[in-house]
Short mmCIF file of N, CA and C in Angstrom, two decimals:
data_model
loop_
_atom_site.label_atom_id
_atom_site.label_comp_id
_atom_site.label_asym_id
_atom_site.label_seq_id
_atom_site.Cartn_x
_atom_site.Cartn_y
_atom_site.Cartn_z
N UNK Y 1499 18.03 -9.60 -3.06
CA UNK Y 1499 17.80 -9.76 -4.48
C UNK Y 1499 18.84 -9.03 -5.31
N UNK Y 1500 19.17 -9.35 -6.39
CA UNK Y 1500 20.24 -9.07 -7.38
C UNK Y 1500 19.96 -7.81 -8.04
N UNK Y 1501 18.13 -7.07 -7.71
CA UNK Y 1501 18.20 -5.95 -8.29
C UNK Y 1501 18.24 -4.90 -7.36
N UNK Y 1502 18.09 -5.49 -6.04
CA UNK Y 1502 18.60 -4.57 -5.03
C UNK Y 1502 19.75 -4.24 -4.54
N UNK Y 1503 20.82 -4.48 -5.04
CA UNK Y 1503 22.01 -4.52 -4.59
C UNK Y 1503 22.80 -3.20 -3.58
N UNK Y 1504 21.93 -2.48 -3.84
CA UNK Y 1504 22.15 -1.20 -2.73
C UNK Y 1504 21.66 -1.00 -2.02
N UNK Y 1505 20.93 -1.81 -1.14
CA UNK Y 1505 20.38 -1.36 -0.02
C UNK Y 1505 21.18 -2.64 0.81
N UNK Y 1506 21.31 -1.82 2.00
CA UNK Y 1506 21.65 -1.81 3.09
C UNK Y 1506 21.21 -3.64 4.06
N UNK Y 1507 21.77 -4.34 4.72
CA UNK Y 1507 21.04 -5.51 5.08
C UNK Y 1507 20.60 -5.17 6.32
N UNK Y 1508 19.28 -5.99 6.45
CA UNK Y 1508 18.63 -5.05 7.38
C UNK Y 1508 17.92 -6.64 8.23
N UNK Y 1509 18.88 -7.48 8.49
CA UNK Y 1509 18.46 -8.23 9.20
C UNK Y 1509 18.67 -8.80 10.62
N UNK Y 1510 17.80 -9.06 11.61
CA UNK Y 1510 17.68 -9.53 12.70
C UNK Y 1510 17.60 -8.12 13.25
N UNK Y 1511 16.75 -6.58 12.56
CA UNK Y 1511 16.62 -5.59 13.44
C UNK Y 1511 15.12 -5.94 14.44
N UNK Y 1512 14.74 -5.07 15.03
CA UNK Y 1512 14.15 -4.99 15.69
C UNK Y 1512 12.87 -4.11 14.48
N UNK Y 1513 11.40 -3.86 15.24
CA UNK Y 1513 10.27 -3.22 14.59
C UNK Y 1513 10.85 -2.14 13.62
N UNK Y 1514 10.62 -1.79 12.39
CA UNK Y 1514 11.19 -0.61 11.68
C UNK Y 1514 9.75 0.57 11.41
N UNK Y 1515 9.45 1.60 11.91
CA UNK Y 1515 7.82 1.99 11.36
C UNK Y 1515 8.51 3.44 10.72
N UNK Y 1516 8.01 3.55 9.46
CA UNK Y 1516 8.39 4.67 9.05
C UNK Y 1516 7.02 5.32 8.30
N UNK Y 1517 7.06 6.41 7.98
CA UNK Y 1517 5.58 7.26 7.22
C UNK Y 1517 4.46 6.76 8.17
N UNK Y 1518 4.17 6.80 9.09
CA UNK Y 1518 3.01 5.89 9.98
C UNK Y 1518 2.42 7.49 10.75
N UNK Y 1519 1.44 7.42 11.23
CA UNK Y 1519 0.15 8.34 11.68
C UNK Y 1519 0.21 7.94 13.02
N UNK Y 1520 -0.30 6.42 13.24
CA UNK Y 1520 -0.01 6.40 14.94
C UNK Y 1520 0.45 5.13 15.01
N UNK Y 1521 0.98 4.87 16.03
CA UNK Y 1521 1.77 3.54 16.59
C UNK Y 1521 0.97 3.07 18.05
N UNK Y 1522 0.82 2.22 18.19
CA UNK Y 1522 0.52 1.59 19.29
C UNK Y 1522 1.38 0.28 19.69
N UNK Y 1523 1.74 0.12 20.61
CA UNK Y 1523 2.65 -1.43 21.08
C UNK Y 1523 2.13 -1.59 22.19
N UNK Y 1524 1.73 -2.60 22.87
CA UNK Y 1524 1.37 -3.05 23.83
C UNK Y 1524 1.78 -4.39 23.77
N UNK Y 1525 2.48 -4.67 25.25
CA UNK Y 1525 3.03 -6.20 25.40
C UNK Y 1525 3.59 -6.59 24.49
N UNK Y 1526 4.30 -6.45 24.18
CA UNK Y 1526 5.25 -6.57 23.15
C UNK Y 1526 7.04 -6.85 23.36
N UNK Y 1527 7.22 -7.83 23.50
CA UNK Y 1527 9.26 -7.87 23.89
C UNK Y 1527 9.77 -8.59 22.68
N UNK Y 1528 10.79 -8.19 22.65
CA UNK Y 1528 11.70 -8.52 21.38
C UNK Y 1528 13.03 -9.01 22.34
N UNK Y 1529 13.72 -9.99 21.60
CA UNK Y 1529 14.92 -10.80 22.30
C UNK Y 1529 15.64 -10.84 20.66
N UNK Y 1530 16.96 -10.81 21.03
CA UNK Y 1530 18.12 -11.03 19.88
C UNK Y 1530 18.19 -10.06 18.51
N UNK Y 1531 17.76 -9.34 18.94
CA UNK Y 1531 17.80 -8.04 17.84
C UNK Y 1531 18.86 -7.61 17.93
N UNK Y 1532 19.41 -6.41 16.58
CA UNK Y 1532 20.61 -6.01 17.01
C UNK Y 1532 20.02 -4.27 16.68
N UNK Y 1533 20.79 -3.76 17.69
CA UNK Y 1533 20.42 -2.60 17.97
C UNK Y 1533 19.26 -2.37 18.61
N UNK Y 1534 18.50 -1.56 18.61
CA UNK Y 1534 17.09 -0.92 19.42
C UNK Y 1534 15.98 -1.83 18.89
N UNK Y 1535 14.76 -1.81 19.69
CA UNK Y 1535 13.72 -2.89 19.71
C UNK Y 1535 13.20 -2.05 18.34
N UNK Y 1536 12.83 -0.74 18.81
CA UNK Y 1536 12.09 -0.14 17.86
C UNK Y 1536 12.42 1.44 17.13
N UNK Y 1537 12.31 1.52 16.02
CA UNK Y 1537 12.97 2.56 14.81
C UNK Y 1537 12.00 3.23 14.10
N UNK Y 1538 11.86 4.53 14.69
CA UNK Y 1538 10.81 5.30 14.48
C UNK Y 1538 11.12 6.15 13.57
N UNK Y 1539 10.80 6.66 12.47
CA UNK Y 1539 11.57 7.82 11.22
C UNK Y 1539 9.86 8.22 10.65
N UNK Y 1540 9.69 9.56 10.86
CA UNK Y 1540 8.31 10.30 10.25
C UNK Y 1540 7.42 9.29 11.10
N UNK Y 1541 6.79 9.35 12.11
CA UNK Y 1541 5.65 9.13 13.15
C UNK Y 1541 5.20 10.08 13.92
N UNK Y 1542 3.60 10.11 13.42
CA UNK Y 1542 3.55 11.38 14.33
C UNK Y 1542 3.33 11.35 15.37
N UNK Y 1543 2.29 9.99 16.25
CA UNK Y 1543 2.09 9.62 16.95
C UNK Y 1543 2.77 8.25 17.55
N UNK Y 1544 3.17 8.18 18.95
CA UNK Y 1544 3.53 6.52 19.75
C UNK Y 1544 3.25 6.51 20.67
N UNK Y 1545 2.79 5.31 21.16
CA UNK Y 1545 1.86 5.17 22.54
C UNK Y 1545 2.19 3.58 22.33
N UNK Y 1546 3.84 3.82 23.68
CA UNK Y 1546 3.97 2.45 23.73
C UNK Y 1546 4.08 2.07 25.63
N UNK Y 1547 3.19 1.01 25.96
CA UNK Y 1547 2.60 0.65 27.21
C UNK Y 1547 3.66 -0.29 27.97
#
């Protein structure tokens, strides 16, 4: 969008979870992402199976 013009493009990443309490993933695969499946920033908890 034209009023976002500063942020960063943030497409074809993989899961992004940020400010989150707990995470859970189970069975879960990701194909054609670029970079890492998953991007964790402030989580306190992950519990991935």
């Amino acid at each position: 969008p034209a009023m976002m013009s500063f942020i960063e493009d943030h497409s074809k990443l993989g899961f992004y979870f940020n400010n989150v309490a707990c995470v859970k993933i189970k069975n879960v695969t990701l194909a054609g992402q670029r970079g890492e499946e998953f991007i964790f920033e402030n989580v306190r908890d992950i519990d991935k199976n």
